[in-house]
mmCIF file with all atom_site columns, C-alpha atoms in Angstrom:
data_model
loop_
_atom_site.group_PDB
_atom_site.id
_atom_site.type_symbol
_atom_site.label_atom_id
_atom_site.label_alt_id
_atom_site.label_comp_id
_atom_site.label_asym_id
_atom_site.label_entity_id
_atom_site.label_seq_id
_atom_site.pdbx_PDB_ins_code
_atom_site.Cartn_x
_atom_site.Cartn_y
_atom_site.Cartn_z
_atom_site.occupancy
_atom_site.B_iso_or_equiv
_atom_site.pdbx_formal_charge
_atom_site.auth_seq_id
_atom_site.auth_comp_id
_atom_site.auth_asym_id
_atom_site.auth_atom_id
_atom_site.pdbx_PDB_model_num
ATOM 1   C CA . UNK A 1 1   ? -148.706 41.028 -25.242 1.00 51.00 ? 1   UNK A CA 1
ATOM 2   C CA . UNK A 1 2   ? -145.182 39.353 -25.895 1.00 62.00 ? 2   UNK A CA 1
ATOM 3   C CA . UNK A 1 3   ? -143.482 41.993 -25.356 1.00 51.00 ? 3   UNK A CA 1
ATOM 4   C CA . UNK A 1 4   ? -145.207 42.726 -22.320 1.00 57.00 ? 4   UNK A CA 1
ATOM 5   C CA . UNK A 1 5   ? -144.454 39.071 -20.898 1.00 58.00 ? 5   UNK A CA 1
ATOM 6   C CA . UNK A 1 6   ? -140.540 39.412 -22.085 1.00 52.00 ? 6   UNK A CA 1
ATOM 7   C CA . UNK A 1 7   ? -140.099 42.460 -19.954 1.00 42.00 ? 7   UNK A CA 1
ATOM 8   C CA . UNK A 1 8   ? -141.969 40.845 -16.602 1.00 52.00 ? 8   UNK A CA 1
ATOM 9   C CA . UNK A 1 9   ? -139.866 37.964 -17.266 1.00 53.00 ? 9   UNK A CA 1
ATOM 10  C CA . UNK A 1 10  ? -136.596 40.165 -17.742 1.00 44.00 ? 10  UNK A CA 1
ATOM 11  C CA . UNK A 1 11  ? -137.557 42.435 -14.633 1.00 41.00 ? 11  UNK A CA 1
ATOM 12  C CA . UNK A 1 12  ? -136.296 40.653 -11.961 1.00 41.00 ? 12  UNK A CA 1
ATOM 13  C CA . UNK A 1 13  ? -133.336 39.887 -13.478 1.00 38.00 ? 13  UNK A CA 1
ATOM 14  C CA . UNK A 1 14  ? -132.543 43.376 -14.357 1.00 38.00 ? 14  UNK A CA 1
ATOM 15  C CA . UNK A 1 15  ? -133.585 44.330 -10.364 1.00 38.00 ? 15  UNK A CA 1
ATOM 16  C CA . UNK A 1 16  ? -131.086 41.342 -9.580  1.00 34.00 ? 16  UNK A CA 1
ATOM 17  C CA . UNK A 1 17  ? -128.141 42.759 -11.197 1.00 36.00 ? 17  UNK A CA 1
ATOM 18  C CA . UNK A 1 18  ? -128.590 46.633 -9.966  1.00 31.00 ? 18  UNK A CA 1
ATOM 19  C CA . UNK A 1 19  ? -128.232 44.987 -6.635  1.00 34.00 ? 19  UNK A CA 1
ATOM 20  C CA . UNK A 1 20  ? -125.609 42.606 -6.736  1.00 32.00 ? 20  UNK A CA 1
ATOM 21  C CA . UNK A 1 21  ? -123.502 45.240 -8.145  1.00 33.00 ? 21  UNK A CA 1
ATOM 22  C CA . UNK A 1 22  ? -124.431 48.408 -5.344  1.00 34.00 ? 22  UNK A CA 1
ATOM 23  C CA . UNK A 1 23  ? -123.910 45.782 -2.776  1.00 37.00 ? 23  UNK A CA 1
ATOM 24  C CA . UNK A 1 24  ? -119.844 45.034 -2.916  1.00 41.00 ? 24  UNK A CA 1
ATOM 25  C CA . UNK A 1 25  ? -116.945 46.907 -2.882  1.00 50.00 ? 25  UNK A CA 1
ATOM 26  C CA . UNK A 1 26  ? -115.824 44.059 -5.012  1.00 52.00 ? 26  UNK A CA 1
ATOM 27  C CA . UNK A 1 27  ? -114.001 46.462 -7.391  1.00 65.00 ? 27  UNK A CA 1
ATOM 28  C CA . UNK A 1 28  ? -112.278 48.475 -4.921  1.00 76.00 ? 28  UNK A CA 1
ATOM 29  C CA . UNK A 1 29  ? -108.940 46.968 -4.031  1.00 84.00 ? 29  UNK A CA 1
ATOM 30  C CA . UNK A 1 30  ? -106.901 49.026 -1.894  1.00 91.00 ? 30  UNK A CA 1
ATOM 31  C CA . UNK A 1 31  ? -103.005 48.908 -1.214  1.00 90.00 ? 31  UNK A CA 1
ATOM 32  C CA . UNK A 1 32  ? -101.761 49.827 2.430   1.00 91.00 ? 32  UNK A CA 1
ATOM 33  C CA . UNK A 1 33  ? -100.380 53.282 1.545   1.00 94.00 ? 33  UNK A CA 1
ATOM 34  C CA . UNK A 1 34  ? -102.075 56.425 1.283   1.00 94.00 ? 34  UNK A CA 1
ATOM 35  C CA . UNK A 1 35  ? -101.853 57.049 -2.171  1.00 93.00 ? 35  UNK A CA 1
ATOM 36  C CA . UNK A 1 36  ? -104.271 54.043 -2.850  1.00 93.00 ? 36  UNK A CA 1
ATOM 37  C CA . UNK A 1 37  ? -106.674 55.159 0.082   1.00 95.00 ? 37  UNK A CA 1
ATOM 38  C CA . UNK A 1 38  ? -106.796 58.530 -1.356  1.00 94.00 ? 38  UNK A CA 1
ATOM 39  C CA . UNK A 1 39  ? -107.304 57.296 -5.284  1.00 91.00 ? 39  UNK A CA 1
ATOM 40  C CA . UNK A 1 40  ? -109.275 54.667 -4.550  1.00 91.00 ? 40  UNK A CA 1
ATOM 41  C CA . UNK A 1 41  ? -111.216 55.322 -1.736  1.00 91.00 ? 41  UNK A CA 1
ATOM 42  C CA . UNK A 1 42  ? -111.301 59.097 -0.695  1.00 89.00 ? 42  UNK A CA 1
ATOM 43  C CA . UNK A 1 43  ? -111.409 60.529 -4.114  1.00 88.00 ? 43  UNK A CA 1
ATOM 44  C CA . UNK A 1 44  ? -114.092 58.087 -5.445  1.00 90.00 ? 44  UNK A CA 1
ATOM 45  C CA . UNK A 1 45  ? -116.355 57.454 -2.565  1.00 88.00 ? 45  UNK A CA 1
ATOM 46  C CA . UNK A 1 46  ? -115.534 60.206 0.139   1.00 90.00 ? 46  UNK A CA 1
ATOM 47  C CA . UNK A 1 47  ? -114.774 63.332 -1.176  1.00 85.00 ? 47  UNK A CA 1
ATOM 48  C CA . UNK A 1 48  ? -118.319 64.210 -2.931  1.00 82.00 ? 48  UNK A CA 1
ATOM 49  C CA . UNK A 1 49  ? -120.966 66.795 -3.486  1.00 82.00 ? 49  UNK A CA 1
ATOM 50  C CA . UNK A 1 50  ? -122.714 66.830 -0.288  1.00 84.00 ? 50  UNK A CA 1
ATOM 51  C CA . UNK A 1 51  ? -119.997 64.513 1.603   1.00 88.00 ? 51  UNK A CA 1
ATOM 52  C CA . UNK A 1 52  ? -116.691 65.274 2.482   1.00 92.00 ? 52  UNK A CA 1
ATOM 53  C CA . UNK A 1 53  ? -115.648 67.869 -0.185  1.00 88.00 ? 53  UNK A CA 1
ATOM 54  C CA . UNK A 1 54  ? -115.337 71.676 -0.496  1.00 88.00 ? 54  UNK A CA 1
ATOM 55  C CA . UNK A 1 55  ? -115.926 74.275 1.852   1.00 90.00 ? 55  UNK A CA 1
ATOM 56  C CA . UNK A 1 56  ? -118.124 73.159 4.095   1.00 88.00 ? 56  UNK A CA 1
ATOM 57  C CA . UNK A 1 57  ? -117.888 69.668 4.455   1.00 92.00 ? 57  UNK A CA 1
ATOM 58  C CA . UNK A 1 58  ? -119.741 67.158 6.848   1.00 89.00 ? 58  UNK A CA 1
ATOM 59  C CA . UNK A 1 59  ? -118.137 66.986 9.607   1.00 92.00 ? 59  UNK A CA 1
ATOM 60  C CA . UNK A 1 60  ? -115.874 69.455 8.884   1.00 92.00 ? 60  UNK A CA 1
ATOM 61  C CA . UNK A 1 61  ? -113.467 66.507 7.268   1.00 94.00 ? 61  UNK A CA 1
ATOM 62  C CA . UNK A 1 62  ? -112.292 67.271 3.863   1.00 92.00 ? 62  UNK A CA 1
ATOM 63  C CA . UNK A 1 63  ? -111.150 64.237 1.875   1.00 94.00 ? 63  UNK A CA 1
ATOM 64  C CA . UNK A 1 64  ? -110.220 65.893 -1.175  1.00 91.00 ? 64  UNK A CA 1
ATOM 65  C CA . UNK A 1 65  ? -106.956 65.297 -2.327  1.00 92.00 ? 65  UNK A CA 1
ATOM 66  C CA . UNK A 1 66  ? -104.070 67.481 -1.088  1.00 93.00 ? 66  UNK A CA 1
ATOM 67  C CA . UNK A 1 67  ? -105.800 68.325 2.066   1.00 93.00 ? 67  UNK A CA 1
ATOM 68  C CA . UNK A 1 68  ? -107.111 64.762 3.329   1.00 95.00 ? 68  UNK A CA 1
ATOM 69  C CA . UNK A 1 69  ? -103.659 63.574 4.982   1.00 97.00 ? 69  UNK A CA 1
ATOM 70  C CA . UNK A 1 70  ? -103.449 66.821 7.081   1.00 96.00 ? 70  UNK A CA 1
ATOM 71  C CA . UNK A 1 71  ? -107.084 66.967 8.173   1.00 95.00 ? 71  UNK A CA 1
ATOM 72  C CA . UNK A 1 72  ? -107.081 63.109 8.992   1.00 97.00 ? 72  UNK A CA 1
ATOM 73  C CA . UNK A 1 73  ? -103.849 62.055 10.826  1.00 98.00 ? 73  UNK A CA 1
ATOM 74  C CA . UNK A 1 74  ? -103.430 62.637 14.135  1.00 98.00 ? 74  UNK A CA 1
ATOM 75  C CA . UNK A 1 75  ? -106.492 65.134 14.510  1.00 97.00 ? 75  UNK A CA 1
ATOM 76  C CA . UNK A 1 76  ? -109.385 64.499 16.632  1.00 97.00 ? 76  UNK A CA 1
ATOM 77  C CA . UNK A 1 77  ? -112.662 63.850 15.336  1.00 95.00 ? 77  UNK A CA 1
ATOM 78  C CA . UNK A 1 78  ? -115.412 66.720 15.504  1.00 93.00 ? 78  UNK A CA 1
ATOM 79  C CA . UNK A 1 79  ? -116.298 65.986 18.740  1.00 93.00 ? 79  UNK A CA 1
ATOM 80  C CA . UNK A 1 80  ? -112.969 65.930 20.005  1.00 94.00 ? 80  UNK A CA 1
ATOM 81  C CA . UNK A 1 81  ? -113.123 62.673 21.529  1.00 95.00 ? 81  UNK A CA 1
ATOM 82  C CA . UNK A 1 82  ? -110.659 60.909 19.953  1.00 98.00 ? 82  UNK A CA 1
ATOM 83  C CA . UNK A 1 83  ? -108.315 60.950 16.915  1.00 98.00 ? 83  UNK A CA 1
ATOM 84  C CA . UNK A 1 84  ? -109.474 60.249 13.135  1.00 98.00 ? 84  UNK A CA 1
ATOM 85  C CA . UNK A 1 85  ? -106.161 58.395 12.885  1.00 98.00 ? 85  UNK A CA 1
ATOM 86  C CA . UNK A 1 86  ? -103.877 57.706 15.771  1.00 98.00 ? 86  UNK A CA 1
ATOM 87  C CA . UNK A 1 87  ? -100.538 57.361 13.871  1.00 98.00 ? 87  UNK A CA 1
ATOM 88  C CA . UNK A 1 88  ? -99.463  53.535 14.472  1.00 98.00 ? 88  UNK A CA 1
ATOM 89  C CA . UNK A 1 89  ? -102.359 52.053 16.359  1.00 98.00 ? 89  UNK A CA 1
ATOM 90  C CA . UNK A 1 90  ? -105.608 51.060 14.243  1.00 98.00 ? 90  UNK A CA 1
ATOM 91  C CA . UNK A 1 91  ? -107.205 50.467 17.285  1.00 98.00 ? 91  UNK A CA 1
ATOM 92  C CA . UNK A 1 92  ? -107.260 54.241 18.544  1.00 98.00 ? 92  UNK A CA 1
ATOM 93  C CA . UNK A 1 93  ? -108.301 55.416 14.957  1.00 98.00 ? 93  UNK A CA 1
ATOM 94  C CA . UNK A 1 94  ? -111.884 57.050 15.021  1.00 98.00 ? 94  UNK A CA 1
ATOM 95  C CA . UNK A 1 95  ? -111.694 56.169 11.032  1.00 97.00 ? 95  UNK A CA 1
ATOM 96  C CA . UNK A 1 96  ? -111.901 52.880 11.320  1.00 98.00 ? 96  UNK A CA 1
ATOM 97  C CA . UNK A 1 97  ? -114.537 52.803 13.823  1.00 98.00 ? 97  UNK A CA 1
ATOM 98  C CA . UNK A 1 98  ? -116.854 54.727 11.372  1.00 96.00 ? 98  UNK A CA 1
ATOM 99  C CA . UNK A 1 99  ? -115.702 52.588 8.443   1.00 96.00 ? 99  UNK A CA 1
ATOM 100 C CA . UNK A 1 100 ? -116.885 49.551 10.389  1.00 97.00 ? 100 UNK A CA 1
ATOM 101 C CA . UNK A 1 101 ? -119.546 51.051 12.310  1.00 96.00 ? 101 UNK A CA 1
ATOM 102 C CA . UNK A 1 102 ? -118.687 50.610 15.815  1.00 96.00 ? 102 UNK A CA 1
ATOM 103 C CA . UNK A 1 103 ? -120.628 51.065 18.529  1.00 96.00 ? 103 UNK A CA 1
ATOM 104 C CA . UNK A 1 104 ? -118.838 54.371 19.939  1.00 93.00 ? 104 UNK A CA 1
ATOM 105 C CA . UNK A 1 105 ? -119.593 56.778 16.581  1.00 95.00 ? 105 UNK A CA 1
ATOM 106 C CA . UNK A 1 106 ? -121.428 59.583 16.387  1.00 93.00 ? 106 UNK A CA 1
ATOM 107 C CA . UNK A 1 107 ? -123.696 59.111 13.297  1.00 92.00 ? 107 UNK A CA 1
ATOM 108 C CA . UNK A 1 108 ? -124.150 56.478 10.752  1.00 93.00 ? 108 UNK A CA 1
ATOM 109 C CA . UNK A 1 109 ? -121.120 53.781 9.551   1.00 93.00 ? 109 UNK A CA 1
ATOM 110 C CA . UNK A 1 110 ? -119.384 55.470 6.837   1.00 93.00 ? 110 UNK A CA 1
ATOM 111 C CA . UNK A 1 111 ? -119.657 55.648 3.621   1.00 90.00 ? 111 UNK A CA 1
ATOM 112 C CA . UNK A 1 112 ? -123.459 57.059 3.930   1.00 86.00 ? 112 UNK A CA 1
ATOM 113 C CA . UNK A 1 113 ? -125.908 55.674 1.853   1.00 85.00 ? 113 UNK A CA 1
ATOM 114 C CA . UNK A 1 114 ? -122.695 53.512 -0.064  1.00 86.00 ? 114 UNK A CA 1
ATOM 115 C CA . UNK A 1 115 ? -122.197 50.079 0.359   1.00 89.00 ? 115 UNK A CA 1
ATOM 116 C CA . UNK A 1 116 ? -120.065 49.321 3.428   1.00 92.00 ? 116 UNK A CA 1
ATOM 117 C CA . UNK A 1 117 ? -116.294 48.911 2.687   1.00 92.00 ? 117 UNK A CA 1
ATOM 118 C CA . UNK A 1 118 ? -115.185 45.305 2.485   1.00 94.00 ? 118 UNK A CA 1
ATOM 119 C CA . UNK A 1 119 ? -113.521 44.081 6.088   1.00 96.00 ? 119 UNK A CA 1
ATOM 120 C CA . UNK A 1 120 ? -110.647 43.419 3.687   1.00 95.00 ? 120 UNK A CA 1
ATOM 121 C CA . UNK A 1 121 ? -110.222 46.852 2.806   1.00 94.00 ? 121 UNK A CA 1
ATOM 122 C CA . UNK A 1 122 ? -110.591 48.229 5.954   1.00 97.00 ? 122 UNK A CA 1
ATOM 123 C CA . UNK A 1 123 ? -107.656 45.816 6.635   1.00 96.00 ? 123 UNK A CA 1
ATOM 124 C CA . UNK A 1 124 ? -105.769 47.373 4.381   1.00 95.00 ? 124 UNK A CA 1
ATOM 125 C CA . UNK A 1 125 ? -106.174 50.504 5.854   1.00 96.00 ? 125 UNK A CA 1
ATOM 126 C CA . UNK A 1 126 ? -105.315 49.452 9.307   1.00 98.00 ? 126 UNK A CA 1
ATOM 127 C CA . UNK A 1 127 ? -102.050 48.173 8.285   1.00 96.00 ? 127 UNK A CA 1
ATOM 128 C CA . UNK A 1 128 ? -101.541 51.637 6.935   1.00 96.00 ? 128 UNK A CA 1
ATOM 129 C CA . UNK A 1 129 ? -102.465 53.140 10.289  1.00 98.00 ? 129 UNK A CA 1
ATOM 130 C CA . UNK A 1 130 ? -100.092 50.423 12.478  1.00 98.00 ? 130 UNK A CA 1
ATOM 131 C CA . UNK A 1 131 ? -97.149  50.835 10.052  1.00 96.00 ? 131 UNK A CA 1
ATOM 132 C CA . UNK A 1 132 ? -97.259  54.575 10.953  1.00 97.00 ? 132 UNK A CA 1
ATOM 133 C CA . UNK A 1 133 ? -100.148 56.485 8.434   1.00 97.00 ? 133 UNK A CA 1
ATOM 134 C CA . UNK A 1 134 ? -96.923  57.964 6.243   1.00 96.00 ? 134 UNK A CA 1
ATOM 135 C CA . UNK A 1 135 ? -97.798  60.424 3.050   1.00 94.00 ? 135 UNK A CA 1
ATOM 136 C CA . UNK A 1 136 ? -97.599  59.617 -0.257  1.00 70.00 ? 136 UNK A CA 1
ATOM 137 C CA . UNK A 1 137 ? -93.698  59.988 -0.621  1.00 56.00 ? 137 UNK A CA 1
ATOM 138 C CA . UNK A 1 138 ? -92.906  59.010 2.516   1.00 50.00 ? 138 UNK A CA 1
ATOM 139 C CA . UNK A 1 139 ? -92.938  55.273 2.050   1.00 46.00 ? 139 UNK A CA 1
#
């Protein structure tokens, strides 16, 4: 019966903890060039089973890495409404608008079924984006 009573007792804690730690990015800390984005977020959250990986991806937008950059900048979305990243102007960028899930997207906010990217993050990436979206090398 103690035992019993310990775990009731040490249930809610448990069911505590497994959400406090899906619901941050708190560990993610990007840096405003690409390499970072790609590493950090891409690779880890993005390009997945099922996501935005391999040969048929959703959406048709492969994040892995060595083919992200050149499906991303300055390409339009799948719709063909406006570009994923418009090279020097955040604002344009259909990216961000599914990373903070604006009004205008087709879909849900991105990442699906994740816990939302930080604003500070998406920040980050912005300034990437305004300071002209270069590739790793270029900066």
């Amino acid at each position: 019966m103690k035992m019993k009573q310990k775990m009731k007792q040490a249930l809610p804690l448990f069911i505590l903890a497994t959400l406090s730690a899906c619901a941050s990015d708190d560990s993610l800390t990007l840096e405003a060039n690409f390499s970072s984005i790609q590493n950090d977020l891409f690779s880890k959250t993005c390009a997945r089973v099922g996501c935005h990986t391999g040969t048929s991806p959703t959406a048709g937008l492969n994040l892995d890495a060595g083919q992200s950059y050149a499906n991303l900048v300055d390409k339009l979305n799948a719709a063909g409404t406006k570009l994923l990243v418009n090279t020097g102007d955040s604002s344009k960028s259909y990216l961000i608008d599914k990373l903070e899930g604006a009004s205008n997207i087709s879909g849900e906010r991105m990442p699906l079924n994740e816990s939302a990217i930080s604003q500070s993050n998406i920040d980050v990436i912005k300034a990437w984006i305004d300071n002209g979206a270069k590739n790793i090398g270029e900066e």
